[in-house]
CSV table of C-alpha atoms and ligand atoms in Angstrom, one decimal:
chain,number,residue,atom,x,y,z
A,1,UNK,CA,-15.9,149.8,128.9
A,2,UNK,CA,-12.5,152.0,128.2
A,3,UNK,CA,-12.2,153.0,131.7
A,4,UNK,CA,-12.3,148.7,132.6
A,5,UNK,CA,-9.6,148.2,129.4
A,6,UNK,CA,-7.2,151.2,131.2
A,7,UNK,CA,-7.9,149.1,134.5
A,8,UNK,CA,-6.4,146.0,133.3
A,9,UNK,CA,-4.0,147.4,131.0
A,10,UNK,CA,-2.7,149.0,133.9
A,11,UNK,CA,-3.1,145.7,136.1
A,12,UNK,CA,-0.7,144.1,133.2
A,13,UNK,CA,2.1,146.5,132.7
A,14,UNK,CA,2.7,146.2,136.5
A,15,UNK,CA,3.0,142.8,136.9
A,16,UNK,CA,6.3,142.0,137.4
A,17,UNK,CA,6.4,138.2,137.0
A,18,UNK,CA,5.3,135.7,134.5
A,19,UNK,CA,3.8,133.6,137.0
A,20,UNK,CA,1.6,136.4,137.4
A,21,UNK,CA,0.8,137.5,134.3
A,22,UNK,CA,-0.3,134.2,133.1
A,23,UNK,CA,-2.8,134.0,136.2
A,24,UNK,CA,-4.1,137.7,134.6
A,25,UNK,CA,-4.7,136.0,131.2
A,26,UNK,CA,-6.5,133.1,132.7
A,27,UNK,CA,-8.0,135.5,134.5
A,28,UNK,CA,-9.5,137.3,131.6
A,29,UNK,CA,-9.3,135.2,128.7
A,30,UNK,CA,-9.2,131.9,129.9
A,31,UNK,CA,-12.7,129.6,129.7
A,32,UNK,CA,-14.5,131.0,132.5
A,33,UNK,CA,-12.6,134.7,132.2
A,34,UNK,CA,-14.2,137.2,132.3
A,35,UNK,CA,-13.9,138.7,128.8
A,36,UNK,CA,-15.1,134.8,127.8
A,37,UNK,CA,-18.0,135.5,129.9
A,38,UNK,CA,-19.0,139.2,128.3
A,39,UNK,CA,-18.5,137.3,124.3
A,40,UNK,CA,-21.1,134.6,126.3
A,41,UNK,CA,-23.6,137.4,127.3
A,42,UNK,CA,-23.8,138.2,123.4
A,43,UNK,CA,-26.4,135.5,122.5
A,44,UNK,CA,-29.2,136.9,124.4
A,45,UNK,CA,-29.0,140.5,122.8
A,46,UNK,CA,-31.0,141.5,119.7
A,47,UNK,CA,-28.8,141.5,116.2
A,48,UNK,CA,-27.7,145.2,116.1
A,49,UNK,CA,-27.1,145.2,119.7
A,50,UNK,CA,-25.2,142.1,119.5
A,51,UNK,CA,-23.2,143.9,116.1
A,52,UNK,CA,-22.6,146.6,118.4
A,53,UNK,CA,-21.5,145.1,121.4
A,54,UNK,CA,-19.2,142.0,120.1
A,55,UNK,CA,-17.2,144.5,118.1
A,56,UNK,CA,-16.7,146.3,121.3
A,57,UNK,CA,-15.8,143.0,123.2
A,58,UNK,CA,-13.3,142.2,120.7
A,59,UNK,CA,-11.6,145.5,120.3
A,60,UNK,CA,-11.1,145.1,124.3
A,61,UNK,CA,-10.2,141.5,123.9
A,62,UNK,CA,-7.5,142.6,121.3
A,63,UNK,CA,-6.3,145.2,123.3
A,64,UNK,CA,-5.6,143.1,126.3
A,65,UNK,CA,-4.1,140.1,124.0
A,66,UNK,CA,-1.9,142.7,122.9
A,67,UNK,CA,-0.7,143.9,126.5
A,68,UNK,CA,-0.5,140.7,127.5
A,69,UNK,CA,1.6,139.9,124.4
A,70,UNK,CA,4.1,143.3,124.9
A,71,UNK,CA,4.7,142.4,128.9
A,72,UNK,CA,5.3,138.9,128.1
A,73,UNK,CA,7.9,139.9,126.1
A,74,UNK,CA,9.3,142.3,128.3
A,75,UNK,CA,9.4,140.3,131.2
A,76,UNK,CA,10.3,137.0,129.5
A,77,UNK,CA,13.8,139.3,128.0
A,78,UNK,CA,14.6,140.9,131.7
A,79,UNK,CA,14.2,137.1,133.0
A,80,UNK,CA,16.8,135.9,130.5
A,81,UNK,CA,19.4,138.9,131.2
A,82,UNK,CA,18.8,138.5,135.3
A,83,UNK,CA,19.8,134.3,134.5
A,84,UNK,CA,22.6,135.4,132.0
A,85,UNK,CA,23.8,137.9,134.8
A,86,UNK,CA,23.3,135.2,137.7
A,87,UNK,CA,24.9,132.1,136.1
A,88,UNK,CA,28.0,134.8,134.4
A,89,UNK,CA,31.3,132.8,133.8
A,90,UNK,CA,33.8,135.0,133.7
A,91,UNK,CA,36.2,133.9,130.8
A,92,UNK,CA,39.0,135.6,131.0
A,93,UNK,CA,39.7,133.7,134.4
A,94,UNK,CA,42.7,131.1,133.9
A,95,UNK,CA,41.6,128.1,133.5
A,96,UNK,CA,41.8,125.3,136.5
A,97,UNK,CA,43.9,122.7,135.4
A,98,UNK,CA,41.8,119.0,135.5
A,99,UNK,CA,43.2,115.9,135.1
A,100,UNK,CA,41.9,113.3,133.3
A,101,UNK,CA,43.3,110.2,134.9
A,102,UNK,CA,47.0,109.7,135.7
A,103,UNK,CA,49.8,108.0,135.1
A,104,UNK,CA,51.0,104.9,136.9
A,105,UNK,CA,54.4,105.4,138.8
A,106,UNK,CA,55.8,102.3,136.4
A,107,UNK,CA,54.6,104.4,133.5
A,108,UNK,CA,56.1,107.4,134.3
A,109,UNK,CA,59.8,104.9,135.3
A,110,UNK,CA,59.5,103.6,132.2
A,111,UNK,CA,59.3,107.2,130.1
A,112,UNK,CA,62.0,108.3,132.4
A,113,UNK,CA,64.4,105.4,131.8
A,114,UNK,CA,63.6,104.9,127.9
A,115,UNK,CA,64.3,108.5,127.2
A,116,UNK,CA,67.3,108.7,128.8
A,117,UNK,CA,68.9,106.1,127.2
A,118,UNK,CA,67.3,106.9,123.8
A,119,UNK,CA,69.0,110.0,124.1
A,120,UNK,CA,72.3,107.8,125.0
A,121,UNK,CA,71.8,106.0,121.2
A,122,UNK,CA,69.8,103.2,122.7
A,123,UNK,CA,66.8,101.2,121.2
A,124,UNK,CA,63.9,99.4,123.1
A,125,UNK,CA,64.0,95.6,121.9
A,126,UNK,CA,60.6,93.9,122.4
A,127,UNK,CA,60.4,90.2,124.0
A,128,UNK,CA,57.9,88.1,124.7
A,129,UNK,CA,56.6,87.1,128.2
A,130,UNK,CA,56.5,83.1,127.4
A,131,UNK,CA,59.9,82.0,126.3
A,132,UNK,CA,61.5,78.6,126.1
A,133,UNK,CA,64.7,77.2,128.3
A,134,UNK,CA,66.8,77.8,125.5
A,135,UNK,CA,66.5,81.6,125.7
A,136,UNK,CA,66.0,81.8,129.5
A,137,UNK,CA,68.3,79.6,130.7
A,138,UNK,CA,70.5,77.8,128.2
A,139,UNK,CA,72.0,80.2,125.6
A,140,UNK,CA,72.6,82.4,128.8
A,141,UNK,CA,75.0,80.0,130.2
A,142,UNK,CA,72.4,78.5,132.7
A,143,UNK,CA,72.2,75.1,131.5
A,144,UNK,CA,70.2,72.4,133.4
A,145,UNK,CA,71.7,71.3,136.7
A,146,UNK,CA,73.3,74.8,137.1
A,147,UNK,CA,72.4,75.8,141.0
A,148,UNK,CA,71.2,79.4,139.3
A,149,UNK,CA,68.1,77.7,137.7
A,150,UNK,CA,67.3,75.6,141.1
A,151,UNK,CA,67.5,79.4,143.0
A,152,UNK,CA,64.7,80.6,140.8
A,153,UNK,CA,60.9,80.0,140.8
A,154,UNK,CA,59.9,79.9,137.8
A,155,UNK,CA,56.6,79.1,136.7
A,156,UNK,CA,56.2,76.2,134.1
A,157,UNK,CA,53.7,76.3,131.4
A,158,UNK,CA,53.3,73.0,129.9
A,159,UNK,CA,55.4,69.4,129.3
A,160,UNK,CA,57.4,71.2,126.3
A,161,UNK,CA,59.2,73.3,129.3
A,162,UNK,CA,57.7,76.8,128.1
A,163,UNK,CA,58.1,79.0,130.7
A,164,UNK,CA,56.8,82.9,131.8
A,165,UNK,CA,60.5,84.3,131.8
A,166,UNK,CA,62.2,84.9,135.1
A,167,UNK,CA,64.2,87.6,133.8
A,168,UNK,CA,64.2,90.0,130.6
A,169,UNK,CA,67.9,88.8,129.7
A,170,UNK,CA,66.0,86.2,127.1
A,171,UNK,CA,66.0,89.6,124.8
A,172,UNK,CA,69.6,89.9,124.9
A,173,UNK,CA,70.0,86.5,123.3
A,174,UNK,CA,67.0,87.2,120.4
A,175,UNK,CA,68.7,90.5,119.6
A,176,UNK,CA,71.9,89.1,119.6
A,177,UNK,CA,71.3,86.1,117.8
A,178,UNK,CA,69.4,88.7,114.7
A,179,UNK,CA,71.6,91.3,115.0
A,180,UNK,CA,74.5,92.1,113.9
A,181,UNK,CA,77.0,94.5,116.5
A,182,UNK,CA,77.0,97.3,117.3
A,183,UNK,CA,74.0,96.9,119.1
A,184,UNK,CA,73.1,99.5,121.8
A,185,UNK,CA,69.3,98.4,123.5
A,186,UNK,CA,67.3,98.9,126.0
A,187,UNK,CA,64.5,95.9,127.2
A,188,UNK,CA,61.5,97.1,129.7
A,189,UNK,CA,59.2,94.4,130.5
A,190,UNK,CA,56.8,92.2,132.8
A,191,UNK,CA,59.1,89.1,134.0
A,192,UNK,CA,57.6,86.4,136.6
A,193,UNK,CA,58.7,84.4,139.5
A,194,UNK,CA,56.7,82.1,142.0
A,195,UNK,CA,57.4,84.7,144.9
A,196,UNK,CA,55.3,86.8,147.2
A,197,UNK,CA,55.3,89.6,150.3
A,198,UNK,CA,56.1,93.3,150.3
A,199,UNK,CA,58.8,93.7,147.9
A,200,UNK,CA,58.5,90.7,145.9
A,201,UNK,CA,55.2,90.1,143.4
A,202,UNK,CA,54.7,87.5,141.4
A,203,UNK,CA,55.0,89.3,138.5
A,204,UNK,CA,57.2,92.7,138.6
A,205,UNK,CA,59.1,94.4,135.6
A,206,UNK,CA,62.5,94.1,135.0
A,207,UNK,CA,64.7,97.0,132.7
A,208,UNK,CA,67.7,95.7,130.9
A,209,UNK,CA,70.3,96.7,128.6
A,210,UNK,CA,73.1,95.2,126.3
A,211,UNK,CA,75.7,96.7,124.3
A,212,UNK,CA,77.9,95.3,122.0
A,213,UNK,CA,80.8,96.3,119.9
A,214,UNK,CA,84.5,96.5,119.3
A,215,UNK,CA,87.2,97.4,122.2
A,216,UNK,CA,83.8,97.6,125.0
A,217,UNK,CA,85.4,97.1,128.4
A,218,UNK,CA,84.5,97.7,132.1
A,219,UNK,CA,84.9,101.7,131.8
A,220,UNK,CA,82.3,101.8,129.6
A,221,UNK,CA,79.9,100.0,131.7
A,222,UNK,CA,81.0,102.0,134.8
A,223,UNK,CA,80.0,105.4,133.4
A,224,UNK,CA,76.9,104.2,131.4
A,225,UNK,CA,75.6,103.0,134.4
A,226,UNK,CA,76.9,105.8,136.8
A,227,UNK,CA,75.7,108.9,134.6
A,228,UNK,CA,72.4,106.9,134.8
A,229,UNK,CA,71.8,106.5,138.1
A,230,UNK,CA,73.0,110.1,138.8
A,231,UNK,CA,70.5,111.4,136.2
A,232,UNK,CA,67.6,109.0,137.5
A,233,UNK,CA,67.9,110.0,141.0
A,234,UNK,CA,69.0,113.4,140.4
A,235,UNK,CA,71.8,113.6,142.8
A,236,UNK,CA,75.0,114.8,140.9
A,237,UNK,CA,77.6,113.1,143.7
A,238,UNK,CA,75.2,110.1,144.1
A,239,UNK,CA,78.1,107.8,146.2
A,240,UNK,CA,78.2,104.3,144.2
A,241,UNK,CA,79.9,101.1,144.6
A,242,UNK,CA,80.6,98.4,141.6
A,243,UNK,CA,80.7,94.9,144.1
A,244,UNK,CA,82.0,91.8,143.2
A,245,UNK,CA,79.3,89.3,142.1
A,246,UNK,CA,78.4,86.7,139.9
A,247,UNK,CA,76.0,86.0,137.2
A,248,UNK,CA,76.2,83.4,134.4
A,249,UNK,CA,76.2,85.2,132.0
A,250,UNK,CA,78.2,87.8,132.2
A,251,UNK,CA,81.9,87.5,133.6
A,252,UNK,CA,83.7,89.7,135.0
A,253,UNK,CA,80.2,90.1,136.9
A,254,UNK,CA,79.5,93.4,139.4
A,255,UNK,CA,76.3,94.3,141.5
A,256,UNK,CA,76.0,98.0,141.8
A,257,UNK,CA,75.4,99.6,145.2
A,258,UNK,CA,73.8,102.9,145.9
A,259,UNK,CA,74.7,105.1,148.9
A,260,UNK,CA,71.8,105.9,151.3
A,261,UNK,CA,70.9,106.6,154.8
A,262,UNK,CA,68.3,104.3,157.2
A,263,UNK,CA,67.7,106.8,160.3
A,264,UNK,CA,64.9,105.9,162.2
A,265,UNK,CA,62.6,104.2,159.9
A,266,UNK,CA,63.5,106.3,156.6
A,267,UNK,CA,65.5,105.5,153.8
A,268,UNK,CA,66.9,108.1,151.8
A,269,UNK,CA,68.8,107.8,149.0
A,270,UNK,CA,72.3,109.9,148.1
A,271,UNK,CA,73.7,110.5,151.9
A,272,UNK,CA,74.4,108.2,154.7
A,273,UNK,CA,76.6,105.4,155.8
A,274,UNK,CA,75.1,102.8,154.3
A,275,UNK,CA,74.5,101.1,151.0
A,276,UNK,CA,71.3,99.5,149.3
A,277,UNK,CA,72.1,97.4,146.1
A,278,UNK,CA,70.2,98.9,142.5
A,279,UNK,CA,70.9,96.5,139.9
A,280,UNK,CA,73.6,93.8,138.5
A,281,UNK,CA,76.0,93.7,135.6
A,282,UNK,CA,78.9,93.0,134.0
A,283,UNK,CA,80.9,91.9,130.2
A,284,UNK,CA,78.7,89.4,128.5
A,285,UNK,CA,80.5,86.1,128.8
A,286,UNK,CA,82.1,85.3,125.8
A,287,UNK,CA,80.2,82.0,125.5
A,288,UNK,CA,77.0,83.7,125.6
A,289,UNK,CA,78.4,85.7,122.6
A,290,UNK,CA,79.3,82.4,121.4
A,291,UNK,CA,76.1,81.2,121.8
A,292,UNK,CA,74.6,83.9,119.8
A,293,UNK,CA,76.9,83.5,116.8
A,294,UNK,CA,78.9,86.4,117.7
A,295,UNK,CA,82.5,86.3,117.7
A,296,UNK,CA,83.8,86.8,121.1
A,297,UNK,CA,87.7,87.3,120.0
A,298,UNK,CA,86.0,90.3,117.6
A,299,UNK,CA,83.6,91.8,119.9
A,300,UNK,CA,83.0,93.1,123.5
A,301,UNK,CA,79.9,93.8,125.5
A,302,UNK,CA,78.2,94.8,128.7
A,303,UNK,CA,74.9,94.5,129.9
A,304,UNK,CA,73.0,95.2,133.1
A,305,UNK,CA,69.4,94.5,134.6
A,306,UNK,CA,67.6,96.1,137.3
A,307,UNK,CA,63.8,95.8,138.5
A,308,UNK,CA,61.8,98.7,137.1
A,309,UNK,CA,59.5,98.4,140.1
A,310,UNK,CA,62.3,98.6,142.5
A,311,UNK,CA,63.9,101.7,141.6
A,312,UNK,CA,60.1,103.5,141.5
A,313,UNK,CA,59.9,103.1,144.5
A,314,UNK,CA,63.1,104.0,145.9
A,315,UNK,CA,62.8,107.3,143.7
A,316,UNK,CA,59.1,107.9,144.9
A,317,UNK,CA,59.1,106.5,148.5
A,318,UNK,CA,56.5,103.7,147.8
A,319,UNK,CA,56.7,101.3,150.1
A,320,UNK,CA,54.7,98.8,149.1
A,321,UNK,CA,55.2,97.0,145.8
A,322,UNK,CA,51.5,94.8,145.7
A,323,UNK,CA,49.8,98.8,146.0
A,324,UNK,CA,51.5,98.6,142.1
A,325,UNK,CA,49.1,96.0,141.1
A,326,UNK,CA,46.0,96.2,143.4
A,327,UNK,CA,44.5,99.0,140.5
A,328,UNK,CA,43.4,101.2,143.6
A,329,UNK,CA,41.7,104.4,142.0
A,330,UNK,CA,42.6,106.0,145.5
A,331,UNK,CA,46.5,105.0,145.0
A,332,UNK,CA,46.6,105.9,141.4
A,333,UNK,CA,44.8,109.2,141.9
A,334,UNK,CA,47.6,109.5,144.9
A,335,UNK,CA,50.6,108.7,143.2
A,336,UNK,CA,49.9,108.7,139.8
A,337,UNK,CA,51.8,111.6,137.8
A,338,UNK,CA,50.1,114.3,135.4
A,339,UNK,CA,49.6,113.1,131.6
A,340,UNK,CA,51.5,115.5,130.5
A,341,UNK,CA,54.9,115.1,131.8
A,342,UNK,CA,57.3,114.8,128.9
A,343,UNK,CA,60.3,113.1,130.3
A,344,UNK,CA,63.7,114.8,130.3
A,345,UNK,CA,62.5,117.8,128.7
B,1,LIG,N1,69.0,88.7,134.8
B,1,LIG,C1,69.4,89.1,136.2
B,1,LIG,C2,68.3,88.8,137.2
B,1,LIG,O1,67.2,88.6,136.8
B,1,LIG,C3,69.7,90.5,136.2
B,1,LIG,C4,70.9,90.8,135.4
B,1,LIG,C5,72.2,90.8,136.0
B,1,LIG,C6,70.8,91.1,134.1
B,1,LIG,C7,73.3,91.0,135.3
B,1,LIG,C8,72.0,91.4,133.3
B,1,LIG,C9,73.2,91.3,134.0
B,1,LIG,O2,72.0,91.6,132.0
B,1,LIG,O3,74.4,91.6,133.2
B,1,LIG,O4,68.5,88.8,138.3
């Protein structure tokens, strides 16, 4: 009887799998095992035999429960260190940067554009994207019959003439008209007009500024606008040209051109013989400051608008302004920028 328990003892403490092992308890101990089948055999011996030889059969089934139990737990703790050595991680590695989504090119303009000119003492005025003719048109010098108002599509909303604003110069006149000068701010916003094809959406954003005070004149619009543009586009000699134009609202009136090259199909901003226009500007006409209850014989002003939209995509060779708005993960993932840019830092 020893000489079978050193068999499978032995039998045990060389299996080398749990797999195994289990099929060696079955083996022995299971319902037709054959240590099951010697306790079974007990029944048909006399009662001191049967004393005699169940205390044996249990000391043997003991003795393999408890091999069984000791190689289980061997093999079960080298199974766990060859996984923990197999699936290692090795910490001290740098970690991979991932990013969790990205930001929209407009996004990122707008944290450009708002930090520059927060930095420059400007604040971001808030509009609304339904406005009335008063604000859109009429206090801005466009009154009814004026040709500007026939050159624009603008979309109607209902009989009392509300409108989706063509333009984000409407915040000018609500700032102005609550505030009282100085008055440095900076308006970013969605701005709509019945239009449609590469370059033109039917709603786009428009970025626009107005400041007001005492002694303001053309200089200061020059170089507010000209350190800007440098900055945005990051090219120190960035050539410029202030052209002649005319808005409503704003007289003298200018239209700011930005020198750039178109070889072959490419544009590139900064060198080149030729000029692409950025934005328009100019001093507030004194009757909008009229208009607004400010006094123009007191105060000054300039302001400017430019399409958010366009000058992302000049600065980021996009070439297609509907891409903006078609919410392609593809795109976004493409030409989105990281999170965690923190603008002119
Ligand atoms: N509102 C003009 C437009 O939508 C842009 C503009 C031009 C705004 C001159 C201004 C400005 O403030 O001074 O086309």
């Amino acid at each position: 009887m020893s000489q079978t328990l050193q068999n499978w003892k032995q039998e045990i403490n060389q299996c080398d799998s749990l797999k195994v092992l289990e099929d060696i308890r079955v083996r022995l101990l299971g319902k037709s095992g054959e240590i099951t089948q010697m306790l079974k055999t007990l029944g048909t011996l006399d009662t001191d035999k049967r004393r005699e030889k169940g205390a044996e059969i249990n000391q043997l089934k003991e003795g393999i429960l408890l091999s069984l139990q000791e190689r289980h737990a061997h093999l079960a703790k080298q199974a766990l260190e060859d996984k923990l050595v197999a699936e290692a991680v090795d910490v001290t590695l740098p970690a991979r940067p991932e990013r969790v989504g990205t930001l929209h090119p407009l996004t990122r303009t707008l944290e450009e554009v708002t930090t520059y000119f927060a930095k420059a003492g400007f604040s971001v005025a808030e509009g609304s994207d339904i406005e009335d003719e008063e604000h859109n048109f009429n206090a801005l010098n466009i009154p009814e019959h004026h040709p500007a108002r026939q050159s624009i599509d603008t979309f109607y909303l209902n009989a009392e003439k509300m409108l989706l604003r063509t333009h984000t110069s409407p915040v000018q006149i609500r700032t102005m008209k609550t505030t009282t000068p100085p008055i440095r701010i900076l308006s970013l916003g969605r701005v709509y007009r019945s239009e449609s094809d590469a370059t033109h959406t039917p709603m786009f954003h428009q970025v626009e500024g107005l400041v007001i005070d005492k002694d303001i004149h053309m200089g200061h619009l020059k170089s507010t606008l000209s350190d800007f543009l440098r900055n945005y586009f990051d090219i120190v000699d960035l050539p410029m040209r202030f052209r002649p134009s005319f808005f409503p609202f704003t007289e003298p009136s200018t239209e700011v051109d930005i020198g750039c090259s178109r070889e072959g199909n490419s544009l590139k901003i900064g060198a080149g013989n030729s000029w692409l226009e950025i934005l328009g500007c100019g001093m507030v006409h004194p009757k909008v400051l009229a208009n607004c209850g400010i006094d123009p014989e007191v105060y000054q002003g300039f302001a400017w608008g430019m399409g958010m939209d366009r000058i992302a995509m000049l600065k980021y060779g996009l070439y297609d302004l509907r891409a903006f708005f078609e919410s392609d993960a593809r795109w976004l993932k493409h030409y989105g920028f990281s999170p965690f840019f923190s603008a002119g830092a």
